Every structure is written in C-alpha cells, then in structure tokens.
Short mmCIF file of C-alpha atoms in Angstrom, two decimals:
data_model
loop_
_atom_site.label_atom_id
_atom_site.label_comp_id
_atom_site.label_asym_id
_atom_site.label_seq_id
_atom_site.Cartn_x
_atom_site.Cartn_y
_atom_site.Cartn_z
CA UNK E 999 12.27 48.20 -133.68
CA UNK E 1000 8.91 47.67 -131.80
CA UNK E 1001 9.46 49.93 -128.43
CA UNK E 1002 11.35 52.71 -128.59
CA UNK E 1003 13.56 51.10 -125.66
CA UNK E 1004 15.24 48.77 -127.76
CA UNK E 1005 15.97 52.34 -129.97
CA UNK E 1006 17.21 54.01 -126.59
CA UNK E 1007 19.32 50.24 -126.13
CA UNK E 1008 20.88 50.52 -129.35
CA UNK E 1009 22.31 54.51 -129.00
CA UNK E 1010 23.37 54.05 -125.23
CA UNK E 1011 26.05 51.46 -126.95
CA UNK E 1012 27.15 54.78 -129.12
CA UNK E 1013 27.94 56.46 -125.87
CA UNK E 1014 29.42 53.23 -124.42
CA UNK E 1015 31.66 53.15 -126.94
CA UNK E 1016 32.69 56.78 -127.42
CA UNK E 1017 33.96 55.84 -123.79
CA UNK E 1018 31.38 57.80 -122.04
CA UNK E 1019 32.24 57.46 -118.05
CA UNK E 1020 28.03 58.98 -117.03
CA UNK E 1021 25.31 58.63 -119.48
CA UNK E 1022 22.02 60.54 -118.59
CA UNK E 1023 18.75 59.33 -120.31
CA UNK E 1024 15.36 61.44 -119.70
CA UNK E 1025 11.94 60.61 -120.76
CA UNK E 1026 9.68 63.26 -120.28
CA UNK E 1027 6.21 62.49 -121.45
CA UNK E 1028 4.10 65.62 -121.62
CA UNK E 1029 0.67 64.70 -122.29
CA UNK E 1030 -0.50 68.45 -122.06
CA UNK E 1031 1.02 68.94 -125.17
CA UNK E 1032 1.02 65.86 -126.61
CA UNK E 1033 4.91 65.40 -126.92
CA UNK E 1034 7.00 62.87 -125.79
CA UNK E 1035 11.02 63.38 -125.67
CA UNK E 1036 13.93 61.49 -125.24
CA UNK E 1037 17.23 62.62 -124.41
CA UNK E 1038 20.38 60.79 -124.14
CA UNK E 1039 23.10 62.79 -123.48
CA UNK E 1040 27.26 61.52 -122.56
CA UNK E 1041 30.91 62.55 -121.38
CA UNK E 1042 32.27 60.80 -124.17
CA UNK E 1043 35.09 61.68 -126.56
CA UNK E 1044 32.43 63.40 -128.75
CA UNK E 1045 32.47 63.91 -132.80
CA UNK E 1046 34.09 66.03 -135.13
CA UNK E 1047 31.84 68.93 -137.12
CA UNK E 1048 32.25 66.71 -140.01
CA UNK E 1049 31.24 63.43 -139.00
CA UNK E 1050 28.05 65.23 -137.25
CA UNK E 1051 27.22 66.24 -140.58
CA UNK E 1052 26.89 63.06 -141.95
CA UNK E 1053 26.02 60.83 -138.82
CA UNK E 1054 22.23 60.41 -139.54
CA UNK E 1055 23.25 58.70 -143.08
CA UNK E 1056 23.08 55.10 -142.48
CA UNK E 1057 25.88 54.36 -144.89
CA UNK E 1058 28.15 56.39 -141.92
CA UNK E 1059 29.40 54.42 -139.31
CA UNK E 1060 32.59 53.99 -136.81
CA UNK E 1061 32.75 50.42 -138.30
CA UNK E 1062 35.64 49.01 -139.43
CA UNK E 1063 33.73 45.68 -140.18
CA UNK E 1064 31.48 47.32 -142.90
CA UNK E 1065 29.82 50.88 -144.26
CA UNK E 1066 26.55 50.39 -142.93
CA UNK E 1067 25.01 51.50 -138.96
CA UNK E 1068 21.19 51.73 -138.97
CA UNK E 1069 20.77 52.99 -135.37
CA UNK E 1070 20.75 55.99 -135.40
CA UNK E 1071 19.14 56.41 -138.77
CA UNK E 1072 16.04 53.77 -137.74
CA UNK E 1073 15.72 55.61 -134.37
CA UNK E 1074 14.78 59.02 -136.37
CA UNK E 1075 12.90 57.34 -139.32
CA UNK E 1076 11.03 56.37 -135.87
CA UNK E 1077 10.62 60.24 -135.03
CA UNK E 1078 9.42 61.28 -138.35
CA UNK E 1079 7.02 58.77 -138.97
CA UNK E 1080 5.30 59.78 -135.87
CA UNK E 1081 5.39 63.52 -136.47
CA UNK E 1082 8.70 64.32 -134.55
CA UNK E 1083 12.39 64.58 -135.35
CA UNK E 1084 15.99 63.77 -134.34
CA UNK E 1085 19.05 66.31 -133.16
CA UNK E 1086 22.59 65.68 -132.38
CA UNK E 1087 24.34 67.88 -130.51
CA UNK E 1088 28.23 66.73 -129.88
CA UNK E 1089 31.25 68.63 -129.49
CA UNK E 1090 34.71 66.50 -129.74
CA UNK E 1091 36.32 65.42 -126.07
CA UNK E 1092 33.08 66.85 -124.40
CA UNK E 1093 30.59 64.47 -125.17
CA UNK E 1094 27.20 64.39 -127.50
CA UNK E 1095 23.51 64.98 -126.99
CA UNK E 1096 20.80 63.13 -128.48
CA UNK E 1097 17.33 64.33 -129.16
CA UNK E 1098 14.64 63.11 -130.03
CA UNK E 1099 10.46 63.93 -129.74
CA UNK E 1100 7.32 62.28 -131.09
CA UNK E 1101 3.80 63.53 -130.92
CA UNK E 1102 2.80 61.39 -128.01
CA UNK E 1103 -0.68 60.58 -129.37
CA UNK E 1104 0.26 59.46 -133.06
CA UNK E 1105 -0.76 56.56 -133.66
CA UNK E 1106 2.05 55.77 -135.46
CA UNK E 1107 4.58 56.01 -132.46
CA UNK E 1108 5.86 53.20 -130.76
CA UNK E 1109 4.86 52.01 -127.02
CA UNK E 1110 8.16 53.23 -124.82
CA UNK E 1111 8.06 49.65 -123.90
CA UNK E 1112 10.37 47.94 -121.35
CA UNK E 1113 12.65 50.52 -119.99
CA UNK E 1114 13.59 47.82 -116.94
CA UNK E 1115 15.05 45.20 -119.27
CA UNK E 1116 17.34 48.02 -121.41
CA UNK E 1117 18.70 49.40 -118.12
CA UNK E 1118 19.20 45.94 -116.87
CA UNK E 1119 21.15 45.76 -120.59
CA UNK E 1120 23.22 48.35 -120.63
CA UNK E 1121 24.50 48.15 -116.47
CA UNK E 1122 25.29 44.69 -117.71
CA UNK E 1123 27.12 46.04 -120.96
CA UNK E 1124 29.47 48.02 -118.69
CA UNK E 1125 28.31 48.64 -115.53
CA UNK E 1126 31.40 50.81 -114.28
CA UNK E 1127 29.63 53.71 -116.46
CA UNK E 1128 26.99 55.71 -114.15
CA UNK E 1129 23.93 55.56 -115.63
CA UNK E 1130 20.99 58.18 -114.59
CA UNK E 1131 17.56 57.38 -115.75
CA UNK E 1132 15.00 60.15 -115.42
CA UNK E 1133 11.35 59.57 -116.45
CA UNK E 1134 8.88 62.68 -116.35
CA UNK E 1135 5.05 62.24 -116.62
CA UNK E 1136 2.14 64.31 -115.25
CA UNK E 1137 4.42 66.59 -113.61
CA UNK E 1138 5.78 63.43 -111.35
CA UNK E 1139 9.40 62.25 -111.69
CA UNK E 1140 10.90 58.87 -111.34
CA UNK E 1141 15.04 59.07 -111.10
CA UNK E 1142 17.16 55.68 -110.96
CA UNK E 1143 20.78 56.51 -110.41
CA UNK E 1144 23.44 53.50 -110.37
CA UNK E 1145 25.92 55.49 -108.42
CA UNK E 1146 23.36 56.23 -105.13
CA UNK E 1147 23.05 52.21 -105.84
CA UNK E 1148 26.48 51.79 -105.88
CA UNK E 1149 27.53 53.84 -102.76
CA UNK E 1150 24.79 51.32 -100.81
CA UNK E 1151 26.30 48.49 -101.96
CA UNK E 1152 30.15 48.84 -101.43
CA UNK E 1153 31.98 46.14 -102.54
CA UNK E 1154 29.14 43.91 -104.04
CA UNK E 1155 28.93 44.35 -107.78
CA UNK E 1156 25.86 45.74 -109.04
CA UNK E 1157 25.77 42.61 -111.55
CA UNK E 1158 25.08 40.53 -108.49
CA UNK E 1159 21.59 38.66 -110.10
CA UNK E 1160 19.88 39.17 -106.54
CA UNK E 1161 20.72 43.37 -107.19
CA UNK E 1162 19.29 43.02 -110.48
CA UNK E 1163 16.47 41.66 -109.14
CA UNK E 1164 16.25 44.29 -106.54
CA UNK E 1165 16.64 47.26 -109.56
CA UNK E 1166 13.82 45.33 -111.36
CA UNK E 1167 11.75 45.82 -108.74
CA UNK E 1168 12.60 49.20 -107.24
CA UNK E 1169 12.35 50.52 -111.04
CA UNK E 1170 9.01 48.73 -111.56
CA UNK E 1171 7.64 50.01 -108.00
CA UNK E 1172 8.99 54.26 -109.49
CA UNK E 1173 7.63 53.84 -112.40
CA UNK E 1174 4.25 52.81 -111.45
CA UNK E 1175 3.80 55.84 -109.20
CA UNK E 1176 4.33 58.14 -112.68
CA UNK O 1004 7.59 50.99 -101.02
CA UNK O 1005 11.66 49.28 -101.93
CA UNK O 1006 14.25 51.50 -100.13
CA UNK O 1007 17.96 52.05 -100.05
CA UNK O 1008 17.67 50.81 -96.62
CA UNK O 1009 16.43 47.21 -98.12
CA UNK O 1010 19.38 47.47 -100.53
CA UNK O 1011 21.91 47.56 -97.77
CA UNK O 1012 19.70 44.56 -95.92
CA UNK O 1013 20.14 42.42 -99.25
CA UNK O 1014 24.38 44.01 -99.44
CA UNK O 1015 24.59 42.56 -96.01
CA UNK O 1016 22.76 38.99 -96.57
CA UNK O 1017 25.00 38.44 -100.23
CA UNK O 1018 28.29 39.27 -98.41
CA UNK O 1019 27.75 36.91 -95.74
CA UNK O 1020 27.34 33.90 -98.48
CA UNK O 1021 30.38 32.06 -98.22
CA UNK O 1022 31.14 31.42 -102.18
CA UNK O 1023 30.87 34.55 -104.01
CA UNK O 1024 30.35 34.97 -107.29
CA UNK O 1025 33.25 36.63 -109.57
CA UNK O 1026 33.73 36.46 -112.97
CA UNK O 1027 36.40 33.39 -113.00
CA UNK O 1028 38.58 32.36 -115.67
CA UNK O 1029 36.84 28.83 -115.47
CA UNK O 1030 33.65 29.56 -115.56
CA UNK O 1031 30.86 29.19 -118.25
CA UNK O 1032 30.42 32.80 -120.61
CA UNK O 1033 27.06 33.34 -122.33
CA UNK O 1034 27.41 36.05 -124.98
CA UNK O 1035 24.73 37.60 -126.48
CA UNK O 1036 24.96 39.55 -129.34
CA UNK O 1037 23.49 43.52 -128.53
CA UNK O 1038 23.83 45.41 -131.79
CA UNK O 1039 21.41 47.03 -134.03
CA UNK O 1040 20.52 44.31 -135.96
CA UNK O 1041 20.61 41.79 -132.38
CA UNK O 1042 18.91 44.09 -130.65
CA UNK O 1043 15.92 44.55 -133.68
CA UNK O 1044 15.75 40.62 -134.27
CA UNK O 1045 15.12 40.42 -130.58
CA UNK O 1046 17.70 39.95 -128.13
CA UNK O 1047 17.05 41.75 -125.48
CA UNK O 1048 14.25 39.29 -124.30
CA UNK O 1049 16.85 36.66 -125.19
CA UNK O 1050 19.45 37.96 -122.89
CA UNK O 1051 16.92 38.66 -119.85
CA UNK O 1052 15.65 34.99 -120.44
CA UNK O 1053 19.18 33.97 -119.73
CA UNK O 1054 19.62 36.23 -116.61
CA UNK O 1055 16.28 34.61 -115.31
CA UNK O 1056 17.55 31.06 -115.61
CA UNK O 1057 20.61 31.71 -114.46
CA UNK O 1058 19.44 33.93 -111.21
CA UNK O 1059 16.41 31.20 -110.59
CA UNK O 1060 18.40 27.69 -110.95
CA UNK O 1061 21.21 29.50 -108.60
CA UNK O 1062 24.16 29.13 -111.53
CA UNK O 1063 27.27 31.08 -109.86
CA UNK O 1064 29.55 29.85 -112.34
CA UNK O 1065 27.62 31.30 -115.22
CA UNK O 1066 28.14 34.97 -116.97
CA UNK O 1067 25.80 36.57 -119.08
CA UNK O 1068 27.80 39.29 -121.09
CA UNK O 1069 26.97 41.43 -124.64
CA UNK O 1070 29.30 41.53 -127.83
CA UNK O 1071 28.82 43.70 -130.98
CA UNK O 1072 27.68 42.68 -134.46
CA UNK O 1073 29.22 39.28 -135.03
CA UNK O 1074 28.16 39.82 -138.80
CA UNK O 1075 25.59 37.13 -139.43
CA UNK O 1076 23.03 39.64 -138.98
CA UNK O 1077 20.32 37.51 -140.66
CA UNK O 1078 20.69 34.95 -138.16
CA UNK O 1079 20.31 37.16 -135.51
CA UNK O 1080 19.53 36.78 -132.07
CA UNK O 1081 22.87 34.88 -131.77
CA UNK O 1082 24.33 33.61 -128.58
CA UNK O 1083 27.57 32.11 -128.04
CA UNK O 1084 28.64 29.96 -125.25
CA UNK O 1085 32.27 29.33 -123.85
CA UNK O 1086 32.78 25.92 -121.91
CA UNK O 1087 35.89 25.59 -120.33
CA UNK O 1088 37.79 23.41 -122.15
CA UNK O 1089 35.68 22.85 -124.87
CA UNK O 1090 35.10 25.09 -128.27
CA UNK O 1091 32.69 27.68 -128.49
CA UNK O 1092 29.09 26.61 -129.76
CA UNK O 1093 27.32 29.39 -131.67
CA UNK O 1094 23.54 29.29 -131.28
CA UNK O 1095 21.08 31.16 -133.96
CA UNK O 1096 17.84 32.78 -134.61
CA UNK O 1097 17.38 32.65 -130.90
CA UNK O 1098 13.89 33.17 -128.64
CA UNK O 1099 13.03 32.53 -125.09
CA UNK O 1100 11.94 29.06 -125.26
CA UNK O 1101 15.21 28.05 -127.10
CA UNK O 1102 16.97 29.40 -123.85
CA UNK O 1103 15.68 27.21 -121.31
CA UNK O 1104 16.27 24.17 -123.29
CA UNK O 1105 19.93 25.46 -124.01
CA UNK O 1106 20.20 25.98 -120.13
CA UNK O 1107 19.36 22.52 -118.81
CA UNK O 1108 20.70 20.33 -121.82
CA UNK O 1109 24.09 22.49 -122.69
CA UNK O 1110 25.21 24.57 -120.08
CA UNK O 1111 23.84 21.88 -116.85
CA UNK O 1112 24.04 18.61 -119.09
CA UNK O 1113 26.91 20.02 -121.12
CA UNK O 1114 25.42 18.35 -124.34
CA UNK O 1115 24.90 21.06 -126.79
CA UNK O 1116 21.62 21.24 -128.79
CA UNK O 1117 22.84 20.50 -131.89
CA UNK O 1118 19.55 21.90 -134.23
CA UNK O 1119 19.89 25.42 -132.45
CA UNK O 1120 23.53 25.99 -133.61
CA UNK O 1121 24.87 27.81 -136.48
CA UNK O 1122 25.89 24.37 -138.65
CA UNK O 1123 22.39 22.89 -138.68
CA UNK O 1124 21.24 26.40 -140.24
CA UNK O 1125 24.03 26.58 -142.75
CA UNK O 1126 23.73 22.99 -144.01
#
C-alpha cells in the first residue's frame, strides 16, 4: 500500500465486521520525538486468546472464501520496515485495539496520505457505526466526530453527496490548521 | 472557518428539495470492491471518482456502495453495476479515467463499455 490510509482503510473493515457499533482512530504525529502512531481501537465482538496469537500470520483469516488475509500482516511489515511495530490488544465481546508506530522521519515510511477519502470510505461502508477521527500534531488537535454531525443533521443521511461534500471540506479546513 | 451552524444551513436547504434521494429498489447500484487486495490495486480513488460524478452530474438514482473480496484479486479494482432490469456488468482493472467514460456511456447511455468488462479480459 502507498499511504498508510489505505492501511488504516483496510483494518477499519476488521472492526466493521467484528460488528463494532463506535470505532475511534487517532493519529498523533509527534515530531519531537520523531514517532508517529496510529491507533484504531472498536466495541466489537473482540477475539479469542488464541486467534490473537496467530492474527498477524497472513495465512490466518475469518475467511471462509480462502486461508489467506494480508491486512493486517502488510500494515505491520509497513511498521517494521520503517523502524516501528504492530500490537493487538482485543479481549472477546469487548472489542480490540490496534497499534501501530513508525519513526516519523524514516525514510522508508509511507506519506499518511488521504485521510478525507478513507473516512469518506468507511461512513459510506456503514455509516450507522460512529466514527471518531482524532489527528494530533505539534501539540494541536483536529477531532471529526460523525455523531456531533449526525445530531445536526436529523433526519438527512450523512450519505447525502452534498454532506459529503461538506465533511470533505470541514475535514480539509481541520486538518490544515494542524 | 466551516461550522456546525453551516451544516444545519445545508440540512435545511436538502430537506426542502422536493425529490429526495433514498436508496430505492429501482435504482442504479455501483459496487466497488474495498478489500485488501481492492483497496492495494487502487480503489479507493476509484470509488471517490464515482462519488464525484455522481454528486457533480446531479444522479439521485445512483448508489455508490463497497463489497468484500469478490476473488479475482488480480483484476482488481473491480466495480460492478446493477441496472434495473438488466444483468449485472462486471468492470476490471479499474482507474479514474475508466469511470467517467463508464458514467456517461453505461450508467446515462445505458450501453455498457464492453472492453472494460470482465469477458474482454478473460478472452
């Protein structure tokens, strides 16, 4: 994968699928001391101690279609490479925690890339979920919420393509103030 | 600076529109595939280049959802579309500029592009 958005794309459909009803994704870039971490933590049903053990394999999957899933695996291969590493943290019917750090100055680290086209993704994916998106950098904050969107916009879905617009925008407008 | 306030402005303004838009039975489904291997061959630009089209030429009767793998990963980006009343045409090895000739010659023309679907790969 080129940005690690399209990593933090592909594990948010882990959590949508572990029936996760708020998924919380923070990106906290600390330049001081040269880290960068991402975590993506869910309410969903969680994993047993067993499959934990063995989750990072990418011959482990949930698939019934086949006995390969490279997310998770490519998304730490992504870590390492760049002088960081992966942790799971998941406990069954409460929900997992994903870790994950870089140094923020290898050169070997992917751009973040497009975070406004993944959450544009995954509200369209299933948008009933609550998504929080909180992005830390030079001790500013940026925090996109879908349910403070929702409770402005009533009855309107948020899938309206003028509101997605609108989230574009507002996210593009928070971010550049970081 | 965008506010909440400008959110509820734009609420107001969509509800008023006489025809809204709701995910009817007899409308026209775009379905991207958003899996690992979609997602790493490029779909994500894919699917946004569909949004744009479809939230620029004003297309209320067209939905822009995700599926899993559909296991043709090496022919991935791969978008399907669902006509009513007609079978489902399975496009391949999508990009951006394949999109907005698939919008105006499929989905507004309702001639499929025939060199973009699976069977002209396969063949």
């Amino acid at each position: 994968m080129k940005e690690l958005s399209l990593h933090i794309l592909d594990i948010v459909q882990n959590s949508v699928k572990a029936k996760a009803d708020k998924i919380d994704i923070i990106i906290n870039e600390n330049i001081k001391d040269n880290l960068l971490e991402i975590t993506i933590s869910d309410n969903g049903c969680g994993m047993s101690e067993d499959f934990l053990k063995t989750v990072k394999d990418p011959f482990s999957t949930t698939r019934t279609t086949r006995k390969v899933g490279m997310g998770i695996s490519l998304f730490e291969a992504a870590a390492i490479q760049s002088g960081g590493h992966l942790d799971i943290k998941s406990k069954l019917g409460q929900g997992t925690t994903l870790y994950v750090c870089f140094m923020h100055n290898s050169i070997d680290r992917a751009p973040i890339g497009n975070m406004i086209d993944t959450m544009i993704t995954i509200i369209l994916s299933a948008p009933e979920i609550q998504y929080v998106y909180k992005h830390c950098k030079n001790e500013k904050e940026f925090v996109f919420d879908t349910d403070v969107i929702k409770q402005s916009l009533g009855d309107i879905p948020i899938t309206t393509p003028e509101i997605l617009e609108w989230i574009k925008g507002y996210m593009q407008e928070g971010l550049a103030s970081l | 600076m965008k506010s909440l306030a400008e959110l509820q402005q734009l609420r107001d303004q969509i509800s008023q529109q006489v025809v809204l838009r709701k995910d009817r039975e007899d409308g026209i489904r775009v379905v991207v595939g958003m899996a690992t291997c979609g997602i790493a061959a490029g779909a994500r630009p894919v699917m946004s280049a569909f949004l744009n089209e479809v939230s620029k030429r004003k297309l209320s009767d067209v939905t822009v959802t995700q599926t899993g793998c559909i296991g043709m990963c090496r022919l991935e980006p791969i978008v399907e579309i669902y006509m009513p009343g007609e079978e489902k045409v399975t496009y391949v090895k999508m990009n951006e500029e394949k999109v907005a000739r698939i919008v105006a010659e499929h989905i507004i023309n309702k001639k499929p592009v025939a060199e973009y679907t699976v069977g002209a790969v396969q063949e």
